[in-house]
Structure formats: structure tokens, C-alpha cells
GROMACS .gro file of C-alpha atoms in nm:
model
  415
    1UNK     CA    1  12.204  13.346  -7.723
    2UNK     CA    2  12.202  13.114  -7.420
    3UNK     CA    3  11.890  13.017  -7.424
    4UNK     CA    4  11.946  12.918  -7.827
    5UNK     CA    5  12.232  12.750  -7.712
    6UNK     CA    6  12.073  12.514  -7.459
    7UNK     CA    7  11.815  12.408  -7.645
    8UNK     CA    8  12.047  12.284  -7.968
    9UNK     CA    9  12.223  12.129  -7.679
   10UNK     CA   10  11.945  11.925  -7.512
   11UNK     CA   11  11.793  11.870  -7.804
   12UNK     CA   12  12.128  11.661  -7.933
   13UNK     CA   13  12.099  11.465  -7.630
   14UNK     CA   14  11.758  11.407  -7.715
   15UNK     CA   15  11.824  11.240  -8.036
   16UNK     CA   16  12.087  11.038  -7.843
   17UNK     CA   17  11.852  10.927  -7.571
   18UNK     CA   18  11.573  10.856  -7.861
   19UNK     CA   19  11.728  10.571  -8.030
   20UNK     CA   20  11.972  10.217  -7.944
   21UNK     CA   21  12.337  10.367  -7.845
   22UNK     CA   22  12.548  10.009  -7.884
   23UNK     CA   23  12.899   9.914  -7.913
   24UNK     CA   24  12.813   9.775  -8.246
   25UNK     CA   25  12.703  10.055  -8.398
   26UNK     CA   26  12.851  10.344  -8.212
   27UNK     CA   27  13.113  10.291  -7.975
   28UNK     CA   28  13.335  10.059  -8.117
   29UNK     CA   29  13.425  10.275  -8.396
   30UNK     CA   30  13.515  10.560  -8.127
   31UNK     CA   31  13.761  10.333  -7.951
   32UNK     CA   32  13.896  10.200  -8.290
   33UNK     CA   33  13.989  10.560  -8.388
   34UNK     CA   34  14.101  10.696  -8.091
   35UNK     CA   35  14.214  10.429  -7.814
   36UNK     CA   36  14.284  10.106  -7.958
   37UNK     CA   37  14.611  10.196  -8.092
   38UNK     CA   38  14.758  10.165  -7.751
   39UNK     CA   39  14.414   9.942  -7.602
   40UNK     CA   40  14.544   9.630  -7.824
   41UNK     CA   41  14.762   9.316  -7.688
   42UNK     CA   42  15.061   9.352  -7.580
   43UNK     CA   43  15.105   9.719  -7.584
   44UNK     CA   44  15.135   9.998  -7.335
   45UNK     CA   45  14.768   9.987  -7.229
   46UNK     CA   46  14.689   9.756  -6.910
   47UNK     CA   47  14.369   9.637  -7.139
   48UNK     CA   48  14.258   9.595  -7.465
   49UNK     CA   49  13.937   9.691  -7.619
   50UNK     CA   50  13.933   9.600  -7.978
   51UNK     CA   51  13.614   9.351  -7.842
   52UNK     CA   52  13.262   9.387  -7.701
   53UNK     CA   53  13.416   9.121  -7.387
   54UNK     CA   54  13.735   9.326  -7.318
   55UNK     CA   55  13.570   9.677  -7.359
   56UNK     CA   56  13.234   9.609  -7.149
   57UNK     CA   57  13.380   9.519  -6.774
   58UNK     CA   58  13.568   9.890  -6.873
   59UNK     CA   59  13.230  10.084  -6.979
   60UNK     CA   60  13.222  10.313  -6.713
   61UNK     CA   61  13.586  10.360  -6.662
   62UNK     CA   62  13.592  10.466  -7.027
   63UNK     CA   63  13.331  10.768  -6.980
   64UNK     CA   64  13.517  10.887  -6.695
   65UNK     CA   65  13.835  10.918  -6.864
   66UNK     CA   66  13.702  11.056  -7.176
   67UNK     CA   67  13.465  11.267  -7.030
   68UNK     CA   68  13.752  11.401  -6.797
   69UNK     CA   69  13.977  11.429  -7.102
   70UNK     CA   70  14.239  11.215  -6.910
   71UNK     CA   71  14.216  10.971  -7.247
   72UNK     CA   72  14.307  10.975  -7.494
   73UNK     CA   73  14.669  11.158  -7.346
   74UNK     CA   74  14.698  11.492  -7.516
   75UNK     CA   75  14.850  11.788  -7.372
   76UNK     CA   76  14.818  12.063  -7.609
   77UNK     CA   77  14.619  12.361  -7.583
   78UNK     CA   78  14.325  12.362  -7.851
   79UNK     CA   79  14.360  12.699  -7.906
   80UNK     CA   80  14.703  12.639  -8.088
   81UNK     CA   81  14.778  12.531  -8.350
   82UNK     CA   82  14.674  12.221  -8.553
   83UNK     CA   83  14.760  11.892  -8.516
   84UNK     CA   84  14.720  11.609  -8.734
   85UNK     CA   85  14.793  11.314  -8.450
   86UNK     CA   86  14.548  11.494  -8.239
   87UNK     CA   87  14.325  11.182  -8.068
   88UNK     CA   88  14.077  11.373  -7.895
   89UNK     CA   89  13.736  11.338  -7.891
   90UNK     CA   90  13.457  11.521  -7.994
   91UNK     CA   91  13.178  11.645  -7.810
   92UNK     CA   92  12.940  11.448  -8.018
   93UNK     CA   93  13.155  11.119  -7.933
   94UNK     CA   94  13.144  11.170  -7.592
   95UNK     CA   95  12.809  11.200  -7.561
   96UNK     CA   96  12.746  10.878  -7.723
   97UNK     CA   97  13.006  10.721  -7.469
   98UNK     CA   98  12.789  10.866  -7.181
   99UNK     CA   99  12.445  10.752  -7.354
  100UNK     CA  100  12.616  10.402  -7.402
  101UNK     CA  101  12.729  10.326  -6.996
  102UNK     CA  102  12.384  10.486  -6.898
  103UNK     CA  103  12.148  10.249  -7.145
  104UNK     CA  104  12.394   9.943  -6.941
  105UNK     CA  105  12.643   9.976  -7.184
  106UNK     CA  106  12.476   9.697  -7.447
  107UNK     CA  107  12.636   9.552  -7.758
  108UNK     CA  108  12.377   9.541  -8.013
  109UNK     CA  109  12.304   9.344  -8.327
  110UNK     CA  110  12.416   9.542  -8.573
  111UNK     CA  111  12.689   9.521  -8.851
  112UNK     CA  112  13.048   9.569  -8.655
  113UNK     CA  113  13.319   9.767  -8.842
  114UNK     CA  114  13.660   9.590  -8.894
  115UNK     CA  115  13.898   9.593  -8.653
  116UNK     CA  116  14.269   9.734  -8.705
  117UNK     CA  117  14.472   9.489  -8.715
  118UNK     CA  118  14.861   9.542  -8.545
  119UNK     CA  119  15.087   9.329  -8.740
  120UNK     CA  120  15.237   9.160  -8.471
  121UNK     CA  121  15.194   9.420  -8.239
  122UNK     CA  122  15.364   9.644  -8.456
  123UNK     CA  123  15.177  10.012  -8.547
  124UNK     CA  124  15.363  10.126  -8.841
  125UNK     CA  125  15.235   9.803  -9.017
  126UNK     CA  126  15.479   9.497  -9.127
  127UNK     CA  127  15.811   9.622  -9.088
  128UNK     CA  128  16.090   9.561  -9.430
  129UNK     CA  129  16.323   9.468  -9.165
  130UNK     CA  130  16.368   9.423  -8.754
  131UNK     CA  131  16.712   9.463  -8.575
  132UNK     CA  132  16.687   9.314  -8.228
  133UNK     CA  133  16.943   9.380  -7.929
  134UNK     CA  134  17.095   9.054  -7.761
  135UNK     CA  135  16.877   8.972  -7.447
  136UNK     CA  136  16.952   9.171  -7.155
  137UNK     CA  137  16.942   9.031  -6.839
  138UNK     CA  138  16.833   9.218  -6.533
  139UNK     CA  139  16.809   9.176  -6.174
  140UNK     CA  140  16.466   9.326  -6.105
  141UNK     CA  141  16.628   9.460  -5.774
  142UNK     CA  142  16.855   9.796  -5.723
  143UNK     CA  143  16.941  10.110  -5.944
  144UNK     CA  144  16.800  10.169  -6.205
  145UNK     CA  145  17.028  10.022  -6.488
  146UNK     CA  146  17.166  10.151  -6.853
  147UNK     CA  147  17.255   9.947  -7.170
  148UNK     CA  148  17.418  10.077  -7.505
  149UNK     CA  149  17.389   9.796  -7.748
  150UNK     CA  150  17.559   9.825  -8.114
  151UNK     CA  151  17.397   9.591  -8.380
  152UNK     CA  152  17.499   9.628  -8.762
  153UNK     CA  153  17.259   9.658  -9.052
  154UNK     CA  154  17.437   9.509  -9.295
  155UNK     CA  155  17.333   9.730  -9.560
  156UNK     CA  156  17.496   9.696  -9.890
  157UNK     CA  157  17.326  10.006  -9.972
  158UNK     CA  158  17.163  10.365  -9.876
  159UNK     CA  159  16.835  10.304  -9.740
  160UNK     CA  160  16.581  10.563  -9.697
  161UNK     CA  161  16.345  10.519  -9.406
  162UNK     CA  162  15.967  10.630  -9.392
  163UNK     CA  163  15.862  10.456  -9.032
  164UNK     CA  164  16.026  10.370  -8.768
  165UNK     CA  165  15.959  10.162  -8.434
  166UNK     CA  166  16.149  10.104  -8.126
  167UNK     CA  167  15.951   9.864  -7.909
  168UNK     CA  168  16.035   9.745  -7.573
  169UNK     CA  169  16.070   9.353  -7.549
  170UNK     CA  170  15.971   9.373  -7.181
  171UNK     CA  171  15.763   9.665  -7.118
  172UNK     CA  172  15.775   9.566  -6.749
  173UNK     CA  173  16.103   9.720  -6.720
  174UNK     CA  174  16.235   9.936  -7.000
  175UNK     CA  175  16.124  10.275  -6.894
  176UNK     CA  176  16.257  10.463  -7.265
  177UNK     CA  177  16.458  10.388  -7.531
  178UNK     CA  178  16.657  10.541  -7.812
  179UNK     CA  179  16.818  10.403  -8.137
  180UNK     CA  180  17.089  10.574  -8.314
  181UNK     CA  181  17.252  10.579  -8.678
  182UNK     CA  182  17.598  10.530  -8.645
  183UNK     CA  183  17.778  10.557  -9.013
  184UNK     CA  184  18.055  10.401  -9.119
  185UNK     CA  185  18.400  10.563  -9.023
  186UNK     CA  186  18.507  10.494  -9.410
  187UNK     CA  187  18.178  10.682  -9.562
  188UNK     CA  188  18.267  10.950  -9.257
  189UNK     CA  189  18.568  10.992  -9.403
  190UNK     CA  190  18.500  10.958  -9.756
  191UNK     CA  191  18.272  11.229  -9.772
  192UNK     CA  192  18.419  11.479  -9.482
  193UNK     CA  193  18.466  11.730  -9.796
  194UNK     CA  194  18.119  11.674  -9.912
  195UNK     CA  195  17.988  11.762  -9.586
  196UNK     CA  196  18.187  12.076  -9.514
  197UNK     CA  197  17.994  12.207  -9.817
  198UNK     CA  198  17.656  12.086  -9.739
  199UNK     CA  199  17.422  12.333  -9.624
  200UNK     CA  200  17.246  12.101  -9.421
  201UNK     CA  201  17.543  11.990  -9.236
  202UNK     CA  202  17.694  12.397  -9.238
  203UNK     CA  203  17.315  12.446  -9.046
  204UNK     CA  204  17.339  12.161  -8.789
  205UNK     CA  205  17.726  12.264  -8.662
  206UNK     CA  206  17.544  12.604  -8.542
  207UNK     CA  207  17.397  12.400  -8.304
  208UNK     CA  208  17.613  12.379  -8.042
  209UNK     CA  209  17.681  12.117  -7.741
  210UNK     CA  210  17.890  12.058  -7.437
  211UNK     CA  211  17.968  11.688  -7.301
  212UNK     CA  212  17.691  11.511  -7.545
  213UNK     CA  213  17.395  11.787  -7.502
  214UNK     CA  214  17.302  12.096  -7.611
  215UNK     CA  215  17.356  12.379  -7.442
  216UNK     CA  216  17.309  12.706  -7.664
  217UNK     CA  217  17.529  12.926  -7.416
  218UNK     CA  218  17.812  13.159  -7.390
  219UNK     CA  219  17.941  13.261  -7.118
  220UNK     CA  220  17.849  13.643  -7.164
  221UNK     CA  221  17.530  13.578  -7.304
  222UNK     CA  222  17.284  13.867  -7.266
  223UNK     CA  223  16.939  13.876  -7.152
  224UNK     CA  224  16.773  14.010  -7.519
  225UNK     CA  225  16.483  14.198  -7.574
  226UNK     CA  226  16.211  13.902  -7.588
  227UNK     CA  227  16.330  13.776  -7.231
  228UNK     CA  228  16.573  13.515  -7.306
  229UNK     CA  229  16.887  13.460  -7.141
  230UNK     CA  230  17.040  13.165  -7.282
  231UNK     CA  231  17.058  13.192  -7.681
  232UNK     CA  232  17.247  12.965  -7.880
  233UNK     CA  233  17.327  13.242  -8.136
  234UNK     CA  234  17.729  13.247  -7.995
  235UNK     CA  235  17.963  13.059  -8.015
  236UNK     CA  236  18.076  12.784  -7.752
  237UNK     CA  237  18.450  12.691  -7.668
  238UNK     CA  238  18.502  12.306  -7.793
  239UNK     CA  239  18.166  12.279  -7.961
  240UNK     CA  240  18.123  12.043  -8.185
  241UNK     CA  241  17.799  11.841  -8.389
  242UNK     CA  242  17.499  11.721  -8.207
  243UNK     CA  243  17.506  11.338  -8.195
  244UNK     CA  244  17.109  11.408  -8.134
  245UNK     CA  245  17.064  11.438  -8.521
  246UNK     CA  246  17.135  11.096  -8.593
  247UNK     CA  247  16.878  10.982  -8.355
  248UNK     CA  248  16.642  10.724  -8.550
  249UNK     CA  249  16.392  10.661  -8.327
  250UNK     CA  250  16.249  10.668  -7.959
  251UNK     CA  251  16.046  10.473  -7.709
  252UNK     CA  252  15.902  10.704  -7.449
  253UNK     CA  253  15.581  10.712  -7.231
  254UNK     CA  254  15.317  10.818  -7.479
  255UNK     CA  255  15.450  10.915  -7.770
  256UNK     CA  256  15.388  10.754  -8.107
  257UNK     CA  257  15.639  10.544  -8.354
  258UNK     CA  258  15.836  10.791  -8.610
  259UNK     CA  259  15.632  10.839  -8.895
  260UNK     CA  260  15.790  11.102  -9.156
  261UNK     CA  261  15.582  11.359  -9.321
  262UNK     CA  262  15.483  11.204  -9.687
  263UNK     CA  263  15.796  11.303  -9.934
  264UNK     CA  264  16.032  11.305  -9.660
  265UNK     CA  265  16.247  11.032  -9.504
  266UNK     CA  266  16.569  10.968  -9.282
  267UNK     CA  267  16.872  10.829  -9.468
  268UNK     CA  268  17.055  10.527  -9.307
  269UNK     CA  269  17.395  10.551  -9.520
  270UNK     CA  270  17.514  10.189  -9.620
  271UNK     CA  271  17.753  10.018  -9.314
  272UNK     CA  272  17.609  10.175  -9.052
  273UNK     CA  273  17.548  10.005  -8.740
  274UNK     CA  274  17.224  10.115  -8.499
  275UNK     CA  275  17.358  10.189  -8.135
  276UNK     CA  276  17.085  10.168  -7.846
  277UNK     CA  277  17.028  10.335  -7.536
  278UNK     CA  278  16.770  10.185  -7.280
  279UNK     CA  279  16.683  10.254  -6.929
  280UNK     CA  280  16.578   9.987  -6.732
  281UNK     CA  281  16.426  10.042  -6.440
  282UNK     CA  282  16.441   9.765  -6.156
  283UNK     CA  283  16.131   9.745  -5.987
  284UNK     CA  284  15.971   9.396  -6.028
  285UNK     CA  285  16.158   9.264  -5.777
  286UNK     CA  286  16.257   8.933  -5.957
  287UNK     CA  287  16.502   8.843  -6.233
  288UNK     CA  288  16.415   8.983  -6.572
  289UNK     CA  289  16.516   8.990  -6.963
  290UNK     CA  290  16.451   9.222  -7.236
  291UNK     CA  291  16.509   9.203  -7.634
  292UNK     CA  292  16.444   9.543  -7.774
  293UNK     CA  293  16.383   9.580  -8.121
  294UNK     CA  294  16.326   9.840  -8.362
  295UNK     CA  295  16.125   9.789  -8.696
  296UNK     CA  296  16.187  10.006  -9.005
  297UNK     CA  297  15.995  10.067  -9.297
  298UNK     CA  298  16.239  10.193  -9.668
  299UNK     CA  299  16.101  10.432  -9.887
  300UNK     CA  300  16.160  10.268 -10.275
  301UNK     CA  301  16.422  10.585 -10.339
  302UNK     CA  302  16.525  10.899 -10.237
  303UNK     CA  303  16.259  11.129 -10.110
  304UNK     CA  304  16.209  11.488 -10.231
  305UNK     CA  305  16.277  11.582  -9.862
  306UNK     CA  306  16.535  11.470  -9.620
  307UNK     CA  307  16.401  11.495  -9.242
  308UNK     CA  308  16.591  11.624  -8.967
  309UNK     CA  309  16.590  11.681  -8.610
  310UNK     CA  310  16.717  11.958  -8.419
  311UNK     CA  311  16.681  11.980  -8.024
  312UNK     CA  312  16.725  12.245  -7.847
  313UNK     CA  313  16.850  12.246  -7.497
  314UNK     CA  314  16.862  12.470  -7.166
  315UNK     CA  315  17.055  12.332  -6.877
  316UNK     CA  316  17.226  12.601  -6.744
  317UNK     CA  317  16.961  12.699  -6.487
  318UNK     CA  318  16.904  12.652  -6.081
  319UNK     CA  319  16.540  12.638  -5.955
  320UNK     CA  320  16.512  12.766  -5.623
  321UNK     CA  321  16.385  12.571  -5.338
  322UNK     CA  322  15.995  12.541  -5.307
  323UNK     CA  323  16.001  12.760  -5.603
  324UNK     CA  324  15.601  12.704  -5.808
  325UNK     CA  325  15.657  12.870  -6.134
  326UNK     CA  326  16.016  12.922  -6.224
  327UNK     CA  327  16.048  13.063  -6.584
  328UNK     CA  328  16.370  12.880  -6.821
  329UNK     CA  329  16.391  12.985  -7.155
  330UNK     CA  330  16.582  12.879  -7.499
  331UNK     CA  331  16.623  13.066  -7.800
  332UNK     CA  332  16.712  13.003  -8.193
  333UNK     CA  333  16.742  13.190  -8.497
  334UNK     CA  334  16.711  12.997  -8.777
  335UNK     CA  335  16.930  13.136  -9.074
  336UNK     CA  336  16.730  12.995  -9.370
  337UNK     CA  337  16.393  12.954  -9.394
  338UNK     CA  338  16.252  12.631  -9.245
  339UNK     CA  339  15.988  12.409  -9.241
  340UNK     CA  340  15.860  12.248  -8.886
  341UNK     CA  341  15.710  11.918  -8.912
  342UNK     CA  342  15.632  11.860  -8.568
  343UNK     CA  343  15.787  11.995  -8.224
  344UNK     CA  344  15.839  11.767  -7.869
  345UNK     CA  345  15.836  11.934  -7.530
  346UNK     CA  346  16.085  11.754  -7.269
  347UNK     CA  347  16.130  11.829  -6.965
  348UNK     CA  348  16.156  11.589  -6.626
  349UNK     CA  349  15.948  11.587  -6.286
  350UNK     CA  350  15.940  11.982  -6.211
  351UNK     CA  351  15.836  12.041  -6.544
  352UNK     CA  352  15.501  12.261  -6.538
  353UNK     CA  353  15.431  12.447  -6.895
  354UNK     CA  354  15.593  12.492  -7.201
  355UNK     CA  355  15.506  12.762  -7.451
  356UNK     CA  356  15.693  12.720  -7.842
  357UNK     CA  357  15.637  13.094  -8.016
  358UNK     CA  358  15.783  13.199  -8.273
  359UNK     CA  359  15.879  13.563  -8.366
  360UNK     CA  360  15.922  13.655  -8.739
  361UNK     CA  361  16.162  13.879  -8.868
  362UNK     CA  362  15.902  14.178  -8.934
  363UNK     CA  363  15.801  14.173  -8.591
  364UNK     CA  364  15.539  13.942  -8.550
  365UNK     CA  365  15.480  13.618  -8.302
  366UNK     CA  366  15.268  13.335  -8.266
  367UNK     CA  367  15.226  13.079  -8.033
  368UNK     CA  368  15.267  12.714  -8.201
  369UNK     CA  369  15.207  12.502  -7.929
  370UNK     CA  370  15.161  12.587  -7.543
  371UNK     CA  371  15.146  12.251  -7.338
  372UNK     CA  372  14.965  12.397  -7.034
  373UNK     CA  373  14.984  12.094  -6.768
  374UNK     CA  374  15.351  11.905  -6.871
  375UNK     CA  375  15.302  11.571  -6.770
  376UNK     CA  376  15.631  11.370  -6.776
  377UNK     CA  377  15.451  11.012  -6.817
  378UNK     CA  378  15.333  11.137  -7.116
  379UNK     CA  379  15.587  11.257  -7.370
  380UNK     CA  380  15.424  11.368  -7.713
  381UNK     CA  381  15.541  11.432  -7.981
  382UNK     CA  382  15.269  11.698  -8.140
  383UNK     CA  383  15.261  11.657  -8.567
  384UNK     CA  384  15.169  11.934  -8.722
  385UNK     CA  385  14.899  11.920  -8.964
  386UNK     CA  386  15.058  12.131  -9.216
  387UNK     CA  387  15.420  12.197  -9.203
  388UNK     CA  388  15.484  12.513  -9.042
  389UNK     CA  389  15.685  12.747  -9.241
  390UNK     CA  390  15.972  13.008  -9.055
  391UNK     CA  391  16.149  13.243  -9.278
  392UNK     CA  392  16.482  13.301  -9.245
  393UNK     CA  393  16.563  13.523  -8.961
  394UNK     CA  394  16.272  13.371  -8.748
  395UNK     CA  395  16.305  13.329  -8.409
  396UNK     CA  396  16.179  13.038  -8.155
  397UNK     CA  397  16.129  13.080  -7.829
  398UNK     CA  398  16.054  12.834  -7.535
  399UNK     CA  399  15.944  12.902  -7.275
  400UNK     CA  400  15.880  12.654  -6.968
  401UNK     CA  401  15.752  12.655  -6.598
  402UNK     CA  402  15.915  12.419  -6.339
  403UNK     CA  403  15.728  12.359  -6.009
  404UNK     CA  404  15.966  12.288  -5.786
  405UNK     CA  405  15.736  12.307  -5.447
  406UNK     CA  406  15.572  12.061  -5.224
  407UNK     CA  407  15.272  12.070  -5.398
  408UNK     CA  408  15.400  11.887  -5.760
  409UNK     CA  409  15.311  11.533  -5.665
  410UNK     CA  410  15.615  11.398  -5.885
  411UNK     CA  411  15.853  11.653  -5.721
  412UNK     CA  412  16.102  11.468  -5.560
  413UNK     CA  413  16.293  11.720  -5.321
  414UNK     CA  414  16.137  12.018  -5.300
  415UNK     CA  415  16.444  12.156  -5.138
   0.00000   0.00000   0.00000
């Protein structure tokens, strides 16, 4: 079997080595797939390469971060689940990477395939409509700094949104960003009733949260038979709904604009305003502005799906000093049967692993993503290919790993 195995192997290099490998014909349609969505103008990349010029100084820079796996950023275990904004390449691809930078990396004559274009920079596409914070001005010097913006839509009417964008107007400075739906304190009102009935709504104030985050605790919570201590199956004194649900969209290092699953969408009730949150971060050392924006793309009507997001929180934990591998966990139950669309690890700079398994009601588990080697610089959201279905009475666990010794390079007190 090895031998059989080595020689299919060499003899696909073979065929590589045996003809032209060009940017033309091979290569640029790699980096149009899988890099230039960030590798374009004015995006998070340091360079583009939508271009034989801009790519070519980068050839061999290129195979050693795809051959490494460094790029495209993914963090999920392959052996996982399936994941439909999955950007990795395959083995075939990176062999004709490596047979490109070792024939001198040349461009070729042939036909070229179109490049995507970024509509304005934007990746959803054109947006229907941009909201854009009043410029922020910074001192480039000191703390790190905070702003909450409120801007109104003016909406005259519901809008249902398919796509949204929040991208930073200085990407110098704005380290992540989040834009919230705030409704209208009339249409709050009018339709408190309305609410108290809705299923939906019934579901989300289970989810419990202390001083704006959630916290699924009680103070006598058990340790249960699957190893979690903190379960947000109780109830907690002065609980109230997460604010978390009406979060629209985020900017954060490596993750993709908010596309919703086709027949689904987020509702933006008429009135509302959008409220942002950005952290700046001070470190150019010189006087700087920002005008975040957010772009939004309407669905024509209602969807046969509305989209929601849950998040669930543990931070009612102590690491130990110099501890390597301290376990947290976070439970839920869900009480109807559910469909998950996609799930986003978050942790900060101890944060090692995190394992999402779920455990049916007849006994069963199965591990939906594990994110071996957390990397905080590169938050991703992971979209599942096929909406993953949890019957009522399912359970998910999390399960993370926090380094908290001198040997995490982003630790920043190991005591």
C-alpha cells in the first residue's frame, strides 16, 4: 500500500513538472478563490494579488504560507464537521503553487480568468444602503480608546436584511467593531404583548445575563454528569434578555461579513436606530480619524426563516498561575429542536482549544467543531455547510483550554 501510494504521488508531480505551471493559467485562479478576498486594495491584507505585478515580488512568500497552512487562516479541525466558508487548499493546488515559485514563478501567455471585482471595497457586493458614524478623532497616543455611536435608519418600514458589513474607515486603528439594532421604544412597547407570546422571544429570555453578558450560572450549580460546572439551565437573580441578540454585525480579525443562510434574514423593525461599538487602539503614534460604516443588503420580503444569534458565555472561572491547559466549560439545553447555521469560538490571549459537541437526548455525541490551536488574531466564524439539526432536549457543550504559562507568546502575565 505504500509503495502504491508513492508512486500515484510522484507520478502527480510528474505531470506537474511535465508541462508550463503559470499565473495565467494556474495560479491566478487559486489566489482568486481562496486569498484575494482579503489580498485586494484597501482591505485587511498588507498586499494585494488580484495581478501578475502585485502577486510575483510575493511568489515565494505565498508557497510558504500555503504550504505551511498559515494561509488562508482557518482553524478548524478537518476531521469535523463541514464547512461551507472553508478556504483551504487542496493538495493538488498546492502543488501547483510549489511547481510555479520553482519554474521562477512565470506569468504565461495564456487566457487570464476575470478578476472579482469588490464594489468599492465592499465583499457582500453593492450595498442597498450605508450608515456611516461621524468621524472620530483620535490621538494615536495612550489607552486604548472606546466609542458608542447611535445613527438612525430612518426606515419608514420593516426591512429584512440578507448581508451585512461593518468596515473599518481606518483600519490602522480600529482593532473590532460591532453594530447593534436598537428598536424603537414605541414598537417596544407596542408589541410587549406580542412578544411575551412569541416563542422565539419565550426561548431567548432562558438565556440569562448579569451586567450586559452572559453568564449561564447559579450560584449552587452542580458539576453534571458530562463534566460541566457552569450550566445555564437555572435560573439567575435579576436576569434579564441578552442585548447580544440584536447584534447586526461585527468587524473582527479574520472573520468574514454576515452573510445569512439562503431563506433566512435579520429583521431591522422600522425606527430603529444602529448603535456602534469600536475599539480603537492607539498605536500610530500621530493624530488619527476614523468613519466606520456598515453596508446592508434587504431581502425583497419576509424570509421563510428569521436568523438568530445566541452566545453563550463562561466567566465565572480563575486560571491558575503558569497554569498550560486549564479546562472551562459551558453548557445548554436547547428546549425545541434547533437548527445551527454556523458556531464562533471567542476567547482572548490564554485561549488554547475549543471543542463544540453536542449530546442528543438518546445518548449520543458528536463533535461539531474542535478549533485545536485558538488563535485570537484570527476570529472565525465557521458556516456550516448544511444546517446542523439538534432535537429538542440536545445538549451543547464547550469545552476550552487556556494557557496561561510562560510559554503562550500572547500571554500577558503569566502570574
Amino acid at each position: 500500500m505504500l509503495q502504491r501510494f508513492l508512486v500515484v504521488f510522484l507520478g502527480s508531480a510528474a505531470l506537474l513538472a511535465a508541462r508550463d505551471v503559470t499565473f495565467r493559467g494556474d495560479v491566478a485562479p487559486i489566489l482568486y478563490t481562496h486569498c484575494v478576498s482579503c489580498h485586494h486594495p484597501n482591505d485587511i491584507a498588507p498586499m494585494s494579488l488580484l495581478t501578475y505585478k502585485e502577486a510575483r515580488p510575493w511568489a515565494a512568500a505565498i508557497q510558504e504560507a500555503v504550504v505551511s497552512r498559515k494561509m488562508p487562516p482557518w482553524k478548524a479541525d478537518p476531521h469535523y464537521g463541514k464547512w461551507a466558508n472553508d478556504p483551504s487548499l487542496s493538495q493538488a493546488e498546492l502543488d501547483t503553487i510549489r511547481a510555479w515559485v520553482q519554474a521562477g514563478a512565470p506569468e504565461g501567455d495564456g487566457a487570464i480568468p476575470p478578476a472579482p471585482v469588490f464594489a468599492d471595497g465592499w465583499k457582500i457586493g453593492k450595498p442597498d444602503v450605508i450608515f456611516t458614524i461621524p468621524e472620530q478623532k483620535l490621538t494615536g497616543t495612550g489607552p486604548d480608546h472606546y466609542a458608542y455611536v447611535t445613527v438612525p435608519t430612518n426606515f419608514t418600514e420593516d426591512r429584512w436584511v440578507v448581508a451585512a458589513e461593518l468596515r473599518p474607515g481606518n483600519r490602522k486603528v480600529v482593532h473590532h467593531a460591532h453594530v447593534f439594532v436598537v428598536e424603537p421604544e414605541k414598537k417596544v412597547a407596542e408589541t410587549a404583548k406580542e412578544k411575551a407570546t412569541d416563542p422565539a422571544v419565550e426561548y431567548r429570555k432562558s438565556l440569562m445575563i448579569h451586567e450586559g453578558t452572559l453568564e449561564f450560572v447559579r450560584p449552587d450549580a452542580p458539576v453534571i454528569n458530562d463534566g460541566c460546572a457552569l450550566d445555564d439551565n437555572g435560573v439567575f437573580p435579576g436576569s434579564k434578555e441578552s442585548d447580544l441578540t440584536s447584534l447586526l454585525s461585527s468587524f473582527l480579525p479574520g472573520r468574514a461579513p454576515d452573510v445569512y443562510p439562503q431563506g433566512t434574514a435579520r429583521l431591522i423593525p422600522a425606527g430603529s436606530k444602529l448603535s456602534f461599538q469600536i475599539h480603537y487602539s492607539n498605536t500610530t503614534g500621530k493624530p488619527e480619524t476614523d468613519a466606520s460604516s456598515v453596508g446592508l443588503i434587504f431581502s425583497p420580503g419576509p424570509p421563510k426563516e428569521i436568523a438568530r444569534r445566541i452566545d453563550l458565555s463562561n466567566q465565572m472561572f480563575l486560571i491558575p498561575a503558569g497554569d498550560p491547559n486549564h479546562e472551562v466549560t459551558e453548557c445548554h439545553t436547547f428546549s425545541k429542536d434547533m437548527y445551527i447555521t454556523s458556531l464562533t469560538p471567542h476567547m482572548h490571549y490564554r485561549g488554547k482549544s475549543m471543542r463544540f459537541e453536542a449530546v442528543y437526548p438518546d445518548g449520543r455525541k458528536d463533535t461539531l467543531l474542535l478549533v485545536p490551536a485558538y488563535n485570537f488574531h484570527w476570529q472565525i466564524t465557521y458556516r456550516a455547510e448544511k444546517p446542523i439539526f439538534l432535537p429538542k432536549g440536545s445538549r451543547l457543550v464547550i469545552t476550552a483550554q487556556l494557557d496561561n504559562s510562560p510559554n503562550n507568546p500572547r500571554n500577558p502575565d503569566p502570574s
